[in-house]
Short mmCIF file of C-alpha atoms in Angstrom, two decimals:
data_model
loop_
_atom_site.label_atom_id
_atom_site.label_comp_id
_atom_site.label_asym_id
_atom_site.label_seq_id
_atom_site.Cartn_x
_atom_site.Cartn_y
_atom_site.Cartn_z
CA UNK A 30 0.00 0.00 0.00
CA UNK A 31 1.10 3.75 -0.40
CA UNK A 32 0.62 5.25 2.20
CA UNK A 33 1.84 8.70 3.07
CA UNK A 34 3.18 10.22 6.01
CA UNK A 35 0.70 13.25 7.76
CA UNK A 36 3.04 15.64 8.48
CA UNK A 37 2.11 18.27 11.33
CA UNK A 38 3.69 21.46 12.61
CA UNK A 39 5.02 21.36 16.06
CA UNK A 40 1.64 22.73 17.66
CA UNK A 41 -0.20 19.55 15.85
CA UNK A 42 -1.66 21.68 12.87
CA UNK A 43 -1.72 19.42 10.13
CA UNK A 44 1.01 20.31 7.49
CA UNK A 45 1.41 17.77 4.33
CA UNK A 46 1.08 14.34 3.33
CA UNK A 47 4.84 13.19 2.36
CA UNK A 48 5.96 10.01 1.70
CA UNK A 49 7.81 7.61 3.83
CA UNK A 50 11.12 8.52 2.42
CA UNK A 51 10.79 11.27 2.93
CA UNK A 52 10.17 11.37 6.32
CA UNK A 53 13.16 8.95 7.17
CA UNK A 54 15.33 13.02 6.21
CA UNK A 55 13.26 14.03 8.74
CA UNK A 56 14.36 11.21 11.37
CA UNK A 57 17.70 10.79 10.50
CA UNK A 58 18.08 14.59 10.70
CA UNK A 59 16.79 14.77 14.32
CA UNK A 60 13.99 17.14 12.95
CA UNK A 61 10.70 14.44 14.56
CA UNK A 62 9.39 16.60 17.66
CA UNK A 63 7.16 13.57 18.55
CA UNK A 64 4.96 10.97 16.69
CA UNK A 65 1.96 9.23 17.07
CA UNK A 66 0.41 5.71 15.18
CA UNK A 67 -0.39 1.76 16.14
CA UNK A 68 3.19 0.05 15.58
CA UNK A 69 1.55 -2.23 13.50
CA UNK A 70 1.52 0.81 10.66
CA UNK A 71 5.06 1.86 11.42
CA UNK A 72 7.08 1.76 7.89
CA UNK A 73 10.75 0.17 8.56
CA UNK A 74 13.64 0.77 6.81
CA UNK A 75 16.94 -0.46 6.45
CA UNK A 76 20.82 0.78 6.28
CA UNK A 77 23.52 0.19 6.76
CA UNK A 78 25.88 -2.39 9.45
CA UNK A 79 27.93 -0.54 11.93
CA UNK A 80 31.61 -1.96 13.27
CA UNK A 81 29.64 -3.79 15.92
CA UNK A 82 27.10 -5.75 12.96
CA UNK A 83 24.38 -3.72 13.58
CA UNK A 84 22.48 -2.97 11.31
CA UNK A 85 20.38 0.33 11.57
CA UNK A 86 17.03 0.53 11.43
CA UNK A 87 14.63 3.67 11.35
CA UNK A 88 10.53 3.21 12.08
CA UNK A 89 8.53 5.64 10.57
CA UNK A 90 5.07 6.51 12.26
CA UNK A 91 2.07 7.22 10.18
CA UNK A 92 1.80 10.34 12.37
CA UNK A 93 4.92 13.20 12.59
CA UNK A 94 5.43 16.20 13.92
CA UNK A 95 8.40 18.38 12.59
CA UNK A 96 10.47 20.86 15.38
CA UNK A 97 11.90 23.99 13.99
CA UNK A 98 8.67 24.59 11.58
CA UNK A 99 8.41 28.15 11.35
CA UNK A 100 7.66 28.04 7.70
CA UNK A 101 5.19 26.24 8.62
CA UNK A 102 3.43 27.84 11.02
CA UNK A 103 3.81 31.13 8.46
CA UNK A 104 2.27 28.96 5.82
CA UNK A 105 -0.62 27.74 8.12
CA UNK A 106 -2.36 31.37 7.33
CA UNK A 107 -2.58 30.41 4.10
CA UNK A 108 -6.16 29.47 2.68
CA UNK A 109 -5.59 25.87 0.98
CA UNK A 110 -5.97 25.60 -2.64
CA UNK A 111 -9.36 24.51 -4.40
CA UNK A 112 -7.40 22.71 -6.97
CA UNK A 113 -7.40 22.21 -10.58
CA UNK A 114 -9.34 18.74 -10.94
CA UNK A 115 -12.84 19.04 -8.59
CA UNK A 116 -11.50 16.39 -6.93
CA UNK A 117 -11.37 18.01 -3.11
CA UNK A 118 -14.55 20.49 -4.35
CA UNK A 119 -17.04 17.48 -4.99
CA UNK A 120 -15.41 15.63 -1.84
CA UNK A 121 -16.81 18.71 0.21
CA UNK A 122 -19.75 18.36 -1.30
CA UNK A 123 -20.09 14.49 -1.20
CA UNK A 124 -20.92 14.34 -4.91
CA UNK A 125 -24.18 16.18 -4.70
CA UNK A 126 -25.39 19.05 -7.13
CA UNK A 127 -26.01 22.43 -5.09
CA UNK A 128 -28.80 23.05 -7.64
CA UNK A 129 -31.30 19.62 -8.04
CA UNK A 130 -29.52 17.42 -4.90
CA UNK A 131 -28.70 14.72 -7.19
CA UNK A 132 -25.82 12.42 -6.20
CA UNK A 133 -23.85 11.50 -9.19
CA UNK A 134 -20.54 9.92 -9.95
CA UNK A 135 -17.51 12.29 -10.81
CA UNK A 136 -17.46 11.78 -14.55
CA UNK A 137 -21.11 13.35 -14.15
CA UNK A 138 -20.11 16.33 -12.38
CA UNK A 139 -18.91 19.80 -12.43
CA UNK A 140 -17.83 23.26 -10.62
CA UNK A 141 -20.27 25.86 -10.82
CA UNK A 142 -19.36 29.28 -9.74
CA UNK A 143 -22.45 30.79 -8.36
CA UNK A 144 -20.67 34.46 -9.34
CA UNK A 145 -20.21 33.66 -12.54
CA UNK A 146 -16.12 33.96 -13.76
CA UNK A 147 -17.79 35.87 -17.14
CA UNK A 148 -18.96 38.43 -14.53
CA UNK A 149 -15.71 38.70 -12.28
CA UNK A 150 -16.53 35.50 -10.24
CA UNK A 151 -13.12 34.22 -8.64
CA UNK A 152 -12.36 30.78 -8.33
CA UNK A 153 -12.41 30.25 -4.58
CA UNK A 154 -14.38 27.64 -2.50
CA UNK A 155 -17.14 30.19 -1.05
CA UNK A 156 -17.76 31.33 -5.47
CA UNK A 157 -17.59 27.15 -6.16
CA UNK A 158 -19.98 24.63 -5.54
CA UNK A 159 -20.55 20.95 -6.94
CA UNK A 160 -22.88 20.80 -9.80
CA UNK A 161 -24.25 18.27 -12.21
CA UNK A 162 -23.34 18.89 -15.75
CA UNK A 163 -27.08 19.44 -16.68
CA UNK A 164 -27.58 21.75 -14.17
CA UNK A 165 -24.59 23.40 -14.81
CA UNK A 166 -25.48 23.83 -18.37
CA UNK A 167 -28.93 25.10 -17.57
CA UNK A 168 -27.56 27.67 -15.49
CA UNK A 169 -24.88 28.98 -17.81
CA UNK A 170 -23.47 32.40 -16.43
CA UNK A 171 -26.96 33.54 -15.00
CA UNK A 172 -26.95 35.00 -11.25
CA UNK A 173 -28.06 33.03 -8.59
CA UNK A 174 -31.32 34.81 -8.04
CA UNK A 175 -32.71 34.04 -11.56
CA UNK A 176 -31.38 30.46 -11.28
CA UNK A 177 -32.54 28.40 -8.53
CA UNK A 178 -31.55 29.06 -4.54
CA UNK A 179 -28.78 26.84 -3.35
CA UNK A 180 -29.29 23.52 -1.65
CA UNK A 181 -26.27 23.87 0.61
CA UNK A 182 -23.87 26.70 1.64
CA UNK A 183 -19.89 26.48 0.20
CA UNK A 184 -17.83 26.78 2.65
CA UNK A 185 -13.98 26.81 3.48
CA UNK A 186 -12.82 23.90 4.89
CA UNK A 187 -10.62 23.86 7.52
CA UNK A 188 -6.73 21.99 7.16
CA UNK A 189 -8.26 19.14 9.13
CA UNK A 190 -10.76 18.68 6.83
CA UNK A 191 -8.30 19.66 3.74
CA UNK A 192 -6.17 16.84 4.51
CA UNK A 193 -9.04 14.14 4.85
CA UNK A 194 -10.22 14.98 1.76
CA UNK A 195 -6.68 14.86 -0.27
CA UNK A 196 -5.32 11.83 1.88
CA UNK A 197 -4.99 8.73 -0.19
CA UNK A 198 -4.93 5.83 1.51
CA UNK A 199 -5.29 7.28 4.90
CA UNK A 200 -4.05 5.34 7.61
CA UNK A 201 -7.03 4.57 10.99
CA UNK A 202 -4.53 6.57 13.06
CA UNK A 203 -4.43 9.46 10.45
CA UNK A 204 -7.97 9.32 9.75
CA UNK A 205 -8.93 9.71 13.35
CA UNK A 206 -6.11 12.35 14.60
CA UNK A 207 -7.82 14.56 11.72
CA UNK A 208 -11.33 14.03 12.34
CA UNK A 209 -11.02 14.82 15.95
CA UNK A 210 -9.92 18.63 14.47
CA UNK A 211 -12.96 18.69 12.42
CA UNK A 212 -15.53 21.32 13.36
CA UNK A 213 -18.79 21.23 13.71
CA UNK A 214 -20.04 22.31 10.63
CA UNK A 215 -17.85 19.90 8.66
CA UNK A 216 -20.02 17.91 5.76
CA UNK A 217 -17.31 15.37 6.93
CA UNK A 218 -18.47 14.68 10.58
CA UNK A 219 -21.26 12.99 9.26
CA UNK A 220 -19.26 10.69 7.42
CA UNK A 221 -17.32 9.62 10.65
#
């Protein structure tokens, strides 16, 4: 499985997903504050032998948190990127249109700014909701007022929520660390 690494800032703020080899910098560099995870998901690797014939050995938790992260913590201000592929916009909305309520596969779907980018609409997650492609169609660059009202409210979501919705393969131990952060308007809580 490929499973990445939830990286957090020092204060527990989630931070990245990296990969496991890229964590082991982060060990062998001295730079893990602390770490959390079930042994059983700890990734192992393997160097070298010392003089003595023993060999060394680094576990990496599904769970880090990185000392010295002051870029971080600068970078934590930062409002998290929509993204170019829907992927994390339909997520938030759990594949339902804001227009008809439909739930529909991805292939089916699409992002509807509700100010329309033809009328100086930006392309932020409080202008974009989840839309069927019919919908979408029907609604063309029109305001909101001579469409139909909204079914839901877009919304920001926090970095807790961010990262469950980018994670691949997330981990029990990753999955539950973020949802404890989520808030209580999170579309996500009532998935947990």
């Amino acid at each position: 499985m490929n499973s990445h690494i939830l990286t957090l800032d020092i204060a527990g703020n989630p931070f990245d997903w990296i990969s496991p080899q890229d964590a082991v910098l982060y060990y062998a560099s001295g730079k893990v504050a602390w770490e959390l995870g079930d042994d059983d998901n700890d990734i192992v690797f393997r160097g070298g032998y010392s003089r003595t014939g023993v060999q060394s050995r680094i576990a990496v938790k599904p769970i880090i948190a990185i000392a010295g992260s002051a870029i971080m913590a600068r970078m934590l201000h930062l409002e998290l990127p929509l993204g170019h592929h829907n992927d994390l916009l339909f997520k938030r909305d759990r594949y339902t249109c804001a227009y008809c309520g439909g739930h529909f596969p991805h292939n089916e779907l699409s992002r509807d700014h509700i100010h329309a980018r033809s009328h100086g609409g930006k392309d932020t997650w409080m202008n974009c909701v989840t839309a069927c492609k019919e919908c979408n169609q029907e609604k063309g660059n029109k305001p909101l007022e001579s469409f139909r009202p909204l079914l839901y409210v877009p919304y920001v979501p926090c970095r807790a929520e961010h990262y469950l919705l980018s994670g691949r393969n997330v981990l029990a131990d990753q999955h539950d660390y973020l949802a404890a952060r989520l808030p209580r308007h999170s579309r996500l809580r009532e998935l947990n």
